[in-house]
Amino acid sequence: MHTNGDHVCFCPIKGVIDVISKKWALLIVNAIGNEGPLRFNKIMDALHSISPKTLSDTLKDLVAEGLLKRTSFAEIPPRVEYSLTKDGEDFRHAIIPLLEWAASRNNHCGRKCVPIYRSLSAHRIKRTERKF
Amino acid sequence: MHTNGDHVCFCPIKGVIDVISKKWALLIVNAIGNEGPLRFNKIMDALHSISPKTLSDTLKDLVAEGLLKRTSFAEIPPRVEYSLTKDGEDFRHAIIPLLEWAASRNNHCGRKCVPIYRSLSAHRIKRTERKF
DNA sequence: CGGTATCCGAACCGATACTG
DNA sequence: CAGTATCGGTTCGGATACCG
């Protein structure tokens, strides 16, 4: 086992599992990928029903992983934006086939789109990113 | 699949997150994808340090999701094999870019493969499946 | 061989209230 | 606006022992 400060890591695939296994991580990356830099409360809206604590926790993880960048502007009222890093962009493109696959299983196990989700960009993907 | 203008809905993404968020699911699918049908104890070896309970739980989930097929042979001693279904094969190919991405981050956060893991096929991708 | 049964601690995640 | 503090419920996953 490889240790690095307070991190304990096995190998990269374990790292990626830690990232993607978070309930909201893929949705956040996808939402920012679709819409560009987003503010905290915009992400709250985009994800629909995530709590501020959980969003805060997940954003910190994603920033720590180097997938998101947090930019705060010295304004009143304060403004903070989250955007994808280069690594985050790469990651986002790496998960697109997985999202496509998920979409193609629409009818599996009764998992269908419900209208409230259909309107949320976090649950969709820009057609310009698709190969078909 | 539900479409809406230039987006496609990814409500099923919730389903896929349930699958991939399991700690060992990607490794199991990858191992069987690399090696073909595997028996219970072979998967135990391939994953190195998973407990029988956790493996059993995860296999059941993957079978229920339609990604794996469980085949038991009426022999003494008993023999059971787990193989990828068509859906499982599709899934496996859908995650390859993600695994490639993970592998390319080798040096991020000090996450490197250590020899014991490097020798486990669950942590590798068959070169014939790779595009380069 | 291919699992279960049991127990347990840790991690995850939501609700709510509050703050610089 | 962009979070933090607190609490508590649920799920996850590991250790170990045992079973058909």
PDB file of C-alpha atoms (C1' of nucleotides) in Angstrom:
ATOM      1  CA  MET A   1       0.000   0.000   0.000  1.00  0.00           C
ATOM      2  CA  HIS A   2       1.246   3.438  -0.877  1.00  0.00           C
ATOM      3  CA  THR A   3       0.894   6.252   1.622  1.00  0.00           C
ATOM      4  CA  ASN A   4       1.133   9.951   1.014  1.00  0.00           C
ATOM      5  CA  GLY A   5       0.645  12.176   4.023  1.00  0.00           C
ATOM      6  CA  ASP A   6      -2.811  11.479   5.324  1.00  0.00           C
ATOM      7  CA  HIS A   7      -3.786   9.690   2.124  1.00  0.00           C
ATOM      8  CA  VAL A   8      -3.756   5.967   1.762  1.00  0.00           C
ATOM      9  CA  CYS A   9      -3.968   4.843  -1.828  1.00  0.00           C
ATOM     10  CA  PHE A  10      -3.924   1.524  -3.598  1.00  0.00           C
ATOM     11  CA  CYS A  11      -3.825   2.392  -7.268  1.00  0.00           C
ATOM     12  CA  PRO A  12      -5.526   4.797  -9.649  1.00  0.00           C
ATOM     13  CA  ILE A  13      -8.626   2.753 -10.178  1.00  0.00           C
ATOM     14  CA  LYS A  14      -9.311   2.897  -6.474  1.00  0.00           C
ATOM     15  CA  GLY A  15      -8.979   6.629  -6.689  1.00  0.00           C
ATOM     16  CA  VAL A  16     -11.478   6.884  -9.481  1.00  0.00           C
ATOM     17  CA  ILE A  17     -13.900   4.701  -7.601  1.00  0.00           C
ATOM     18  CA  ASP A  18     -13.673   7.013  -4.623  1.00  0.00           C
ATOM     19  CA  VAL A  19     -14.612   9.878  -6.918  1.00  0.00           C
ATOM     20  CA  ILE A  20     -17.422   8.349  -8.886  1.00  0.00           C
ATOM     21  CA  SER A  21     -18.927   6.478  -6.002  1.00  0.00           C
ATOM     22  CA  LYS A  22     -20.141   9.667  -4.438  1.00  0.00           C
ATOM     23  CA  LYS A  23     -23.823   9.965  -5.013  1.00  0.00           C
ATOM     24  CA  TRP A  24     -23.734  13.374  -6.712  1.00  0.00           C
ATOM     25  CA  ALA A  25     -20.256  13.625  -8.209  1.00  0.00           C
ATOM     26  CA  LEU A  26     -21.114  12.572 -11.759  1.00  0.00           C
ATOM     27  CA  LEU A  27     -24.127  14.840 -11.804  1.00  0.00           C
ATOM     28  CA  ILE A  28     -22.093  17.842 -10.671  1.00  0.00           C
ATOM     29  CA  VAL A  29     -19.369  17.269 -13.242  1.00  0.00           C
ATOM     30  CA  ASN A  30     -21.953  16.755 -15.940  1.00  0.00           C
ATOM     31  CA  ALA A  31     -23.900  19.875 -14.986  1.00  0.00           C
ATOM     32  CA  ILE A  32     -20.805  22.088 -15.050  1.00  0.00           C
ATOM     33  CA  GLY A  33     -19.659  20.419 -18.229  1.00  0.00           C
ATOM     34  CA  ASN A  34     -22.964  21.205 -19.868  1.00  0.00           C
ATOM     35  CA  GLU A  35     -23.404  24.721 -18.597  1.00  0.00           C
ATOM     36  CA  GLY A  36     -19.956  26.074 -17.833  1.00  0.00           C
ATOM     37  CA  PRO A  37     -18.890  27.570 -14.499  1.00  0.00           C
ATOM     38  CA  LEU A  38     -21.644  27.434 -11.904  1.00  0.00           C
ATOM     39  CA  ARG A  39     -22.241  29.075  -8.565  1.00  0.00           C
ATOM     40  CA  PHE A  40     -23.078  27.186  -5.411  1.00  0.00           C
ATOM     41  CA  ASN A  41     -26.782  27.851  -5.445  1.00  0.00           C
ATOM     42  CA  LYS A  42     -26.996  27.194  -9.183  1.00  0.00           C
ATOM     43  CA  ILE A  43     -25.619  23.744  -8.562  1.00  0.00           C
ATOM     44  CA  MET A  44     -28.138  23.300  -5.771  1.00  0.00           C
ATOM     45  CA  ASP A  45     -30.895  24.063  -8.258  1.00  0.00           C
ATOM     46  CA  ALA A  46     -29.333  21.952 -10.980  1.00  0.00           C
ATOM     47  CA  LEU A  47     -29.208  18.880  -8.762  1.00  0.00           C
ATOM     48  CA  HIS A  48     -32.587  19.324  -7.185  1.00  0.00           C
ATOM     49  CA  SER A  49     -32.801  18.171  -3.596  1.00  0.00           C
ATOM     50  CA  ILE A  50     -29.166  17.913  -2.621  1.00  0.00           C
ATOM     51  CA  SER A  51     -28.567  19.416   0.806  1.00  0.00           C
ATOM     52  CA  PRO A  52     -26.043  22.262   1.238  1.00  0.00           C
ATOM     53  CA  LYS A  53     -23.918  20.113   3.484  1.00  0.00           C
ATOM     54  CA  THR A  54     -23.717  17.262   1.026  1.00  0.00           C
ATOM     55  CA  LEU A  55     -23.010  19.609  -1.850  1.00  0.00           C
ATOM     56  CA  SER A  56     -20.321  21.349   0.150  1.00  0.00           C
ATOM     57  CA  ASP A  57     -18.706  18.035   1.060  1.00  0.00           C
ATOM     58  CA  THR A  58     -18.798  16.748  -2.492  1.00  0.00           C
ATOM     59  CA  LEU A  59     -17.434  19.960  -3.984  1.00  0.00           C
ATOM     60  CA  LYS A  60     -14.510  19.852  -1.587  1.00  0.00           C
ATOM     61  CA  ASP A  61     -13.751  16.310  -2.635  1.00  0.00           C
ATOM     62  CA  LEU A  62     -13.882  17.196  -6.301  1.00  0.00           C
ATOM     63  CA  VAL A  63     -11.641  20.228  -5.778  1.00  0.00           C
ATOM     64  CA  ALA A  64      -9.224  18.099  -3.754  1.00  0.00           C
ATOM     65  CA  GLU A  65      -9.224  15.546  -6.573  1.00  0.00           C
ATOM     66  CA  GLY A  66      -8.273  18.272  -9.008  1.00  0.00           C
ATOM     67  CA  LEU A  67     -11.408  17.920 -11.101  1.00  0.00           C
ATOM     68  CA  LEU A  68     -12.982  21.229 -10.121  1.00  0.00           C
ATOM     69  CA  LYS A  69     -11.557  24.664  -9.545  1.00  0.00           C
ATOM     70  CA  ARG A  70     -13.099  27.021  -7.009  1.00  0.00           C
ATOM     71  CA  THR A  71     -12.873  30.717  -7.848  1.00  0.00           C
ATOM     72  CA  SER A  72     -14.127  33.358  -5.447  1.00  0.00           C
ATOM     73  CA  PHE A  73     -14.624  36.962  -6.422  1.00  0.00           C
ATOM     74  CA  ALA A  74     -14.168  39.766  -3.891  1.00  0.00           C
ATOM     75  CA  GLU A  75     -17.581  41.274  -4.376  1.00  0.00           C
ATOM     76  CA  ILE A  76     -20.592  42.191  -2.303  1.00  0.00           C
ATOM     77  CA  PRO A  77     -22.516  39.965  -2.286  1.00  0.00           C
ATOM     78  CA  PRO A  78     -19.806  37.303  -2.491  1.00  0.00           C
ATOM     79  CA  ARG A  79     -19.596  35.230  -5.638  1.00  0.00           C
ATOM     80  CA  VAL A  80     -17.979  31.839  -6.048  1.00  0.00           C
ATOM     81  CA  GLU A  81     -17.771  29.814  -9.212  1.00  0.00           C
ATOM     82  CA  TYR A  82     -16.928  26.179  -9.756  1.00  0.00           C
ATOM     83  CA  SER A  83     -15.475  25.186 -13.077  1.00  0.00           C
ATOM     84  CA  LEU A  84     -13.886  22.084 -14.560  1.00  0.00           C
ATOM     85  CA  THR A  85     -10.122  21.867 -14.577  1.00  0.00           C
ATOM     86  CA  LYS A  86      -8.349  20.296 -17.525  1.00  0.00           C
ATOM     87  CA  ASP A  87      -8.415  17.032 -15.612  1.00  0.00           C
ATOM     88  CA  GLY A  88     -12.091  17.560 -14.946  1.00  0.00           C
ATOM     89  CA  GLU A  89     -12.768  18.048 -18.638  1.00  0.00           C
ATOM     90  CA  ASP A  90     -10.890  14.860 -19.433  1.00  0.00           C
ATOM     91  CA  PHE A  91     -12.824  13.057 -16.760  1.00  0.00           C
ATOM     92  CA  ARG A  92     -16.084  14.372 -18.068  1.00  0.00           C
ATOM     93  CA  HIS A  93     -15.336  13.088 -21.546  1.00  0.00           C
ATOM     94  CA  ALA A  94     -14.261   9.767 -20.083  1.00  0.00           C
ATOM     95  CA  ILE A  95     -17.657   9.260 -18.474  1.00  0.00           C
ATOM     96  CA  ILE A  96     -19.726  10.177 -21.510  1.00  0.00           C
ATOM     97  CA  PRO A  97     -19.808   6.586 -22.838  1.00  0.00           C
ATOM     98  CA  LEU A  98     -20.985   5.509 -19.422  1.00  0.00           C
ATOM     99  CA  LEU A  99     -23.739   8.109 -19.465  1.00  0.00           C
ATOM    100  CA  GLU A 100     -24.707   7.049 -22.955  1.00  0.00           C
ATOM    101  CA  TRP A 101     -24.888   3.474 -21.831  1.00  0.00           C
ATOM    102  CA  ALA A 102     -27.028   4.476 -18.875  1.00  0.00           C
ATOM    103  CA  ALA A 103     -29.353   6.371 -21.168  1.00  0.00           C
ATOM    104  CA  SER A 104     -29.729   3.394 -23.451  1.00  0.00           C
ATOM    105  CA  ARG A 105     -31.041   1.335 -20.528  1.00  0.00           C
ATOM    106  CA  ASN A 106     -33.944   3.663 -20.004  1.00  0.00           C
ATOM    107  CA  ASN A 107     -36.434   0.919 -19.632  1.00  0.00           C
ATOM    108  CA  HIS A 108     -34.396  -1.409 -17.522  1.00  0.00           C
ATOM    109  CA  CYS A 109     -35.805  -2.148 -14.082  1.00  0.00           C
ATOM    110  CA  GLY A 110     -38.520   0.428 -14.519  1.00  0.00           C
ATOM    111  CA  ARG A 111     -36.129   3.340 -14.454  1.00  0.00           C
ATOM    112  CA  LYS A 112     -37.706   5.954 -16.597  1.00  0.00           C
ATOM    113  CA  CYS A 113     -37.339   9.667 -16.856  1.00  0.00           C
ATOM    114  CA  VAL A 114     -39.766  11.625 -14.808  1.00  0.00           C
ATOM    115  CA  PRO A 115     -40.622  15.136 -15.952  1.00  0.00           C
ATOM    116  CA  ILE A 116     -39.015  16.908 -13.044  1.00  0.00           C
ATOM    117  CA  TYR A 117     -35.673  15.360 -13.887  1.00  0.00           C
ATOM    118  CA  ARG A 118     -36.047  15.737 -17.587  1.00  0.00           C
ATOM    119  CA  SER A 119     -35.832  19.492 -17.112  1.00  0.00           C
ATOM    120  CA  LEU A 120     -32.549  19.379 -15.201  1.00  0.00           C
ATOM    121  CA  SER A 121     -29.384  19.753 -17.176  1.00  0.00           C
ATOM    122  CA  ALA A 122     -27.425  17.655 -14.716  1.00  0.00           C
ATOM    123  CA  HIS A 123     -29.401  14.702 -16.021  1.00  0.00           C
ATOM    124  CA  ARG A 124     -28.785  15.414 -19.639  1.00  0.00           C
ATOM    125  CA  ILE A 125     -25.848  15.830 -21.893  1.00  0.00           C
ATOM    126  CA  LYS A 126     -25.310  18.348 -24.629  1.00  0.00           C
ATOM    127  CA  ARG A 127     -25.911  16.807 -27.988  1.00  0.00           C
ATOM    128  CA  THR A 128     -22.811  18.552 -29.319  1.00  0.00           C
ATOM    129  CA  GLU A 129     -20.758  16.263 -27.106  1.00  0.00           C
ATOM    130  CA  ARG A 130     -22.319  13.167 -28.544  1.00  0.00           C
ATOM    131  CA  LYS A 131     -21.004  11.153 -31.398  1.00  0.00           C
ATOM    132  CA  PHE A 132     -24.369  10.437 -32.955  1.00  0.00           C
TER     133      PHE A 132
ATOM    134  CA  MET B   1     -34.534   7.419 -24.751  1.00  0.00           C
ATOM    135  CA  HIS B   2     -36.070  10.773 -23.987  1.00  0.00           C
ATOM    136  CA  THR B   3     -34.788  13.715 -25.901  1.00  0.00           C
ATOM    137  CA  ASN B   4     -35.387  17.357 -25.337  1.00  0.00           C
ATOM    138  CA  GLY B   5     -33.968  19.729 -27.918  1.00  0.00           C
ATOM    139  CA  ASP B   6     -30.222  19.359 -27.973  1.00  0.00           C
ATOM    140  CA  HIS B   7     -30.088  17.310 -24.813  1.00  0.00           C
ATOM    141  CA  VAL B   8     -30.833  13.738 -23.964  1.00  0.00           C
ATOM    142  CA  CYS B   9     -32.131  12.791 -20.554  1.00  0.00           C
ATOM    143  CA  PHE B  10     -29.932  10.877 -18.174  1.00  0.00           C
ATOM    144  CA  CYS B  11     -32.373  10.037 -15.461  1.00  0.00           C
ATOM    145  CA  PRO B  12     -31.078   6.464 -15.655  1.00  0.00           C
ATOM    146  CA  ILE B  13     -27.840   7.928 -14.450  1.00  0.00           C
ATOM    147  CA  LYS B  14     -29.241   7.425 -10.989  1.00  0.00           C
ATOM    148  CA  GLY B  15     -29.369   3.735 -11.687  1.00  0.00           C
ATOM    149  CA  VAL B  16     -25.858   3.590 -12.984  1.00  0.00           C
ATOM    150  CA  ILE B  17     -24.567   5.474  -9.981  1.00  0.00           C
ATOM    151  CA  ASP B  18     -26.060   2.825  -7.747  1.00  0.00           C
ATOM    152  CA  VAL B  19     -24.120   0.215  -9.687  1.00  0.00           C
ATOM    153  CA  ILE B  20     -20.758   1.875 -10.030  1.00  0.00           C
ATOM    154  CA  SER B  21     -20.746   3.342  -6.568  1.00  0.00           C
ATOM    155  CA  LYS B  22     -20.218  -0.076  -5.075  1.00  0.00           C
ATOM    156  CA  LYS B  23     -16.654  -0.346  -4.021  1.00  0.00           C
ATOM    157  CA  TRP B  24     -15.801  -3.455  -6.018  1.00  0.00           C
ATOM    158  CA  ALA B  25     -18.240  -3.475  -8.913  1.00  0.00           C
ATOM    159  CA  LEU B  26     -15.972  -1.977 -11.568  1.00  0.00           C
ATOM    160  CA  LEU B  27     -13.146  -4.272 -10.569  1.00  0.00           C
ATOM    161  CA  ILE B  28     -15.340  -7.350 -10.812  1.00  0.00           C
ATOM    162  CA  VAL B  29     -16.696  -6.417 -14.229  1.00  0.00           C
ATOM    163  CA  ASN B  30     -13.216  -5.594 -15.442  1.00  0.00           C
ATOM    164  CA  ALA B  31     -11.753  -8.825 -14.126  1.00  0.00           C
ATOM    165  CA  ILE B  32     -14.400 -10.979 -15.806  1.00  0.00           C
ATOM    166  CA  GLY B  33     -14.120  -8.877 -18.938  1.00  0.00           C
ATOM    167  CA  ASN B  34     -10.400  -9.488 -19.032  1.00  0.00           C
ATOM    168  CA  GLU B  35     -10.389 -13.161 -18.160  1.00  0.00           C
ATOM    169  CA  GLY B  36     -13.752 -14.567 -19.161  1.00  0.00           C
ATOM    170  CA  PRO B  37     -16.125 -16.421 -16.834  1.00  0.00           C
ATOM    171  CA  LEU B  38     -14.791 -16.679 -13.317  1.00  0.00           C
ATOM    172  CA  ARG B  39     -15.636 -18.726 -10.279  1.00  0.00           C
ATOM    173  CA  PHE B  40     -16.339 -17.299  -6.856  1.00  0.00           C
ATOM    174  CA  ASN B  41     -12.973 -18.018  -5.349  1.00  0.00           C
ATOM    175  CA  LYS B  42     -11.185 -16.885  -8.495  1.00  0.00           C
ATOM    176  CA  ILE B  43     -12.836 -13.509  -8.111  1.00  0.00           C
ATOM    177  CA  MET B  44     -11.817 -13.479  -4.471  1.00  0.00           C
ATOM    178  CA  ASP B  45      -8.222 -13.962  -5.571  1.00  0.00           C
ATOM    179  CA  ALA B  46      -8.511 -11.482  -8.417  1.00  0.00           C
ATOM    180  CA  LEU B  47      -9.721  -8.721  -6.122  1.00  0.00           C
ATOM    181  CA  HIS B  48      -7.344  -9.444  -3.302  1.00  0.00           C
ATOM    182  CA  SER B  49      -8.764  -8.726   0.128  1.00  0.00           C
ATOM    183  CA  ILE B  50     -12.476  -8.530  -0.558  1.00  0.00           C
ATOM    184  CA  SER B  51     -14.462 -10.428   2.064  1.00  0.00           C
ATOM    185  CA  PRO B  52     -16.789 -13.269   1.007  1.00  0.00           C
ATOM    186  CA  LYS B  53     -19.806 -11.416   2.316  1.00  0.00           C
ATOM    187  CA  THR B  54     -19.025  -8.279   0.350  1.00  0.00           C
ATOM    188  CA  LEU B  55     -18.293 -10.251  -2.796  1.00  0.00           C
ATOM    189  CA  SER B  56     -21.509 -12.183  -2.407  1.00  0.00           C
ATOM    190  CA  ASP B  57     -23.512  -9.003  -1.910  1.00  0.00           C
ATOM    191  CA  THR B  58     -21.941  -7.282  -4.868  1.00  0.00           C
ATOM    192  CA  LEU B  59     -22.360 -10.249  -7.194  1.00  0.00           C
ATOM    193  CA  LYS B  60     -26.045 -10.405  -6.323  1.00  0.00           C
ATOM    194  CA  ASP B  61     -26.432  -6.747  -7.152  1.00  0.00           C
ATOM    195  CA  LEU B  62     -24.672  -7.147 -10.467  1.00  0.00           C
ATOM    196  CA  VAL B  63     -26.792 -10.170 -11.357  1.00  0.00           C
ATOM    197  CA  ALA B  64     -29.944  -8.283 -10.360  1.00  0.00           C
ATOM    198  CA  GLU B  65     -28.823  -5.396 -12.545  1.00  0.00           C
ATOM    199  CA  GLY B  66     -28.490  -7.759 -15.457  1.00  0.00           C
ATOM    200  CA  LEU B  67     -24.772  -7.210 -15.889  1.00  0.00           C
ATOM    201  CA  LEU B  68     -23.641 -10.634 -14.753  1.00  0.00           C
ATOM    202  CA  LYS B  69     -25.006 -14.102 -15.276  1.00  0.00           C
ATOM    203  CA  ARG B  70     -24.612 -16.801 -12.649  1.00  0.00           C
ATOM    204  CA  THR B  71     -24.287 -20.341 -13.949  1.00  0.00           C
ATOM    205  CA  SER B  72     -24.071 -23.304 -11.634  1.00  0.00           C
ATOM    206  CA  PHE B  73     -23.021 -26.760 -12.716  1.00  0.00           C
ATOM    207  CA  ALA B  74     -24.376 -29.866 -11.032  1.00  0.00           C
ATOM    208  CA  GLU B  75     -21.044 -31.381 -10.210  1.00  0.00           C
ATOM    209  CA  ILE B  76     -19.176 -32.605  -7.209  1.00  0.00           C
ATOM    210  CA  PRO B  77     -17.555 -30.462  -6.048  1.00  0.00           C
ATOM    211  CA  PRO B  78     -20.029 -27.744  -7.036  1.00  0.00           C
ATOM    212  CA  ARG B  79     -18.967 -25.231  -9.642  1.00  0.00           C
ATOM    213  CA  VAL B  80     -20.401 -21.785 -10.262  1.00  0.00           C
ATOM    214  CA  GLU B  81     -19.333 -19.340 -12.918  1.00  0.00           C
ATOM    215  CA  TYR B  82     -20.028 -15.674 -13.301  1.00  0.00           C
ATOM    216  CA  SER B  83     -19.932 -14.218 -16.781  1.00  0.00           C
ATOM    217  CA  LEU B  84     -20.837 -10.936 -18.402  1.00  0.00           C
ATOM    218  CA  THR B  85     -24.219 -10.647 -20.053  1.00  0.00           C
ATOM    219  CA  LYS B  86     -24.604  -8.675 -23.261  1.00  0.00           C
ATOM    220  CA  ASP B  87     -25.510  -5.693 -21.124  1.00  0.00           C
ATOM    221  CA  GLY B  88     -22.496  -6.379 -18.961  1.00  0.00           C
ATOM    222  CA  GLU B  89     -20.241  -6.417 -22.016  1.00  0.00           C
ATOM    223  CA  ASP B  90     -21.685  -3.105 -23.157  1.00  0.00           C
ATOM    224  CA  PHE B  91     -21.192  -1.706 -19.696  1.00  0.00           C
ATOM    225  CA  ARG B  92     -17.667  -2.925 -19.593  1.00  0.00           C
ATOM    226  CA  HIS B  93     -16.815  -1.202 -22.828  1.00  0.00           C
ATOM    227  CA  ALA B  94     -18.518   1.936 -21.584  1.00  0.00           C
ATOM    228  CA  ILE B  95     -16.201   2.133 -18.588  1.00  0.00           C
ATOM    229  CA  ILE B  96     -12.976   1.528 -20.466  1.00  0.00           C
ATOM    230  CA  PRO B  97     -12.431   5.247 -21.187  1.00  0.00           C
ATOM    231  CA  LEU B  98     -12.918   5.861 -17.498  1.00  0.00           C
ATOM    232  CA  LEU B  99     -10.357   3.220 -16.599  1.00  0.00           C
ATOM    233  CA  GLU B 100      -7.975   4.645 -19.171  1.00  0.00           C
ATOM    234  CA  TRP B 101      -8.428   8.064 -17.657  1.00  0.00           C
ATOM    235  CA  ALA B 102      -7.781   6.668 -14.202  1.00  0.00           C
ATOM    236  CA  ALA B 103      -4.648   4.968 -15.423  1.00  0.00           C
ATOM    237  CA  SER B 104      -3.412   8.193 -17.013  1.00  0.00           C
ATOM    238  CA  ARG B 105      -3.587   9.930 -13.629  1.00  0.00           C
ATOM    239  CA  ASN B 106      -1.018   7.582 -12.233  1.00  0.00           C
ATOM    240  CA  ASN B 107       0.891  10.349 -10.592  1.00  0.00           C
ATOM    241  CA  HIS B 108      -1.979  12.306  -9.180  1.00  0.00           C
ATOM    242  CA  CYS B 109      -2.083  12.436  -5.377  1.00  0.00           C
ATOM    243  CA  GLY B 110       0.653   9.838  -5.234  1.00  0.00           C
ATOM    244  CA  ARG B 111      -1.656   7.114  -6.485  1.00  0.00           C
ATOM    245  CA  LYS B 112       0.569   4.592  -8.105  1.00  0.00           C
ATOM    246  CA  CYS B 113       0.106   0.923  -8.586  1.00  0.00           C
ATOM    247  CA  VAL B 114       2.210  -1.075  -6.226  1.00  0.00           C
ATOM    248  CA  PRO B 115       3.554  -4.420  -7.466  1.00  0.00           C
ATOM    249  CA  ILE B 116       1.002  -6.563  -5.710  1.00  0.00           C
ATOM    250  CA  TYR B 117      -1.799  -4.753  -7.466  1.00  0.00           C
ATOM    251  CA  ARG B 118      -0.023  -4.435 -10.739  1.00  0.00           C
ATOM    252  CA  SER B 119      -0.122  -8.188 -11.003  1.00  0.00           C
ATOM    253  CA  LEU B 120      -3.891  -8.399 -10.615  1.00  0.00           C
ATOM    254  CA  SER B 121      -5.882  -8.419 -13.786  1.00  0.00           C
ATOM    255  CA  ALA B 122      -8.772  -6.624 -12.133  1.00  0.00           C
ATOM    256  CA  HIS B 123      -6.530  -3.590 -12.059  1.00  0.00           C
ATOM    257  CA  ARG B 124      -5.514  -3.750 -15.665  1.00  0.00           C
ATOM    258  CA  ILE B 125      -7.141  -3.608 -19.053  1.00  0.00           C
ATOM    259  CA  LYS B 126      -6.436  -6.101 -21.750  1.00  0.00           C
ATOM    260  CA  ARG B 127      -4.385  -4.423 -24.373  1.00  0.00           C
ATOM    261  CA  THR B 128      -6.568  -5.801 -27.146  1.00  0.00           C
ATOM    262  CA  GLU B 129      -9.389  -3.703 -25.749  1.00  0.00           C
ATOM    263  CA  ARG B 130      -7.374  -0.538 -25.887  1.00  0.00           C
ATOM    264  CA  LYS B 131      -7.300   1.872 -28.755  1.00  0.00           C
ATOM    265  CA  PHE B 132      -3.575   2.556 -28.563  1.00  0.00           C
TER     266      PHE B 132
ATOM    267  C1'  DC C   1     -16.580 -25.012  -3.274  1.00  0.00           C
ATOM    268  C1'  DG C   2     -19.492 -21.395  -2.774  1.00  0.00           C
ATOM    269  C1'  DG C   3     -21.404 -19.330  -0.225  1.00  0.00           C
ATOM    270  C1'  DT C   4     -24.438 -17.488   4.862  1.00  0.00           C
ATOM    271  C1'  DA C   5     -24.919 -15.629   9.544  1.00  0.00           C
ATOM    272  C1'  DT C   6     -23.709 -12.419  12.742  1.00  0.00           C
ATOM    273  C1'  DC C   7     -21.783  -8.497  14.473  1.00  0.00           C
ATOM    274  C1'  DC C   8     -19.925  -4.111  14.256  1.00  0.00           C
ATOM    275  C1'  DG C   9     -17.703   0.276  13.123  1.00  0.00           C
ATOM    276  C1'  DA C  10     -17.281   3.624   9.514  1.00  0.00           C
ATOM    277  C1'  DA C  11     -18.949   6.277   5.891  1.00  0.00           C
ATOM    278  C1'  DC C  12     -22.558   8.470   3.587  1.00  0.00           C
ATOM    279  C1'  DC C  13     -26.069  11.592   3.266  1.00  0.00           C
ATOM    280  C1'  DG C  14     -30.285  14.294   4.546  1.00  0.00           C
ATOM    281  C1'  DA C  15     -32.829  17.863   7.518  1.00  0.00           C
ATOM    282  C1'  DT C  16     -32.510  21.818   9.774  1.00  0.00           C
ATOM    283  C1'  DA C  17     -30.709  25.813  11.830  1.00  0.00           C
ATOM    284  C1'  DC C  18     -27.417  29.173  11.783  1.00  0.00           C
ATOM    285  C1'  DT C  19     -23.394  32.574  10.086  1.00  0.00           C
ATOM    286  C1'  DG C  20     -19.596  35.836   7.914  1.00  0.00           C
TER     287       DG C  20
ATOM    288  C1'  DC D   1     -24.523  34.284  -1.191  1.00  0.00           C
ATOM    289  C1'  DA D   2     -22.070  30.544   0.140  1.00  0.00           C
ATOM    290  C1'  DG D   3     -21.496  28.106   2.989  1.00  0.00           C
ATOM    291  C1'  DT D   4     -20.883  25.647   8.395  1.00  0.00           C
ATOM    292  C1'  DA D   5     -22.653  23.135  12.663  1.00  0.00           C
ATOM    293  C1'  DT D   6     -25.048  19.587  14.542  1.00  0.00           C
ATOM    294  C1'  DC D   7     -27.476  15.483  14.687  1.00  0.00           C
ATOM    295  C1'  DG D   8     -29.103  11.274  13.443  1.00  0.00           C
ATOM    296  C1'  DG D   9     -30.719   7.494  10.220  1.00  0.00           C
ATOM    297  C1'  DT D  10     -29.296   4.245   6.835  1.00  0.00           C
ATOM    298  C1'  DT D  11     -26.191   1.766   4.179  1.00  0.00           C
ATOM    299  C1'  DC D  12     -21.680  -0.163   3.278  1.00  0.00           C
ATOM    300  C1'  DG D  13     -18.235  -3.139   3.977  1.00  0.00           C
ATOM    301  C1'  DG D  14     -14.814  -5.866   6.818  1.00  0.00           C
ATOM    302  C1'  DA D  15     -13.804  -9.899  10.234  1.00  0.00           C
ATOM    303  C1'  DT D  16     -14.887 -14.119  11.544  1.00  0.00           C
ATOM    304  C1'  DA D  17     -17.232 -18.358  12.031  1.00  0.00           C
ATOM    305  C1'  DC D  18     -20.016 -21.650  10.124  1.00  0.00           C
ATOM    306  C1'  DC D  19     -22.939 -24.575   6.568  1.00  0.00           C
ATOM    307  C1'  DG D  20     -24.791 -27.748   2.509  1.00  0.00           C
TER     308       DG D  20
END
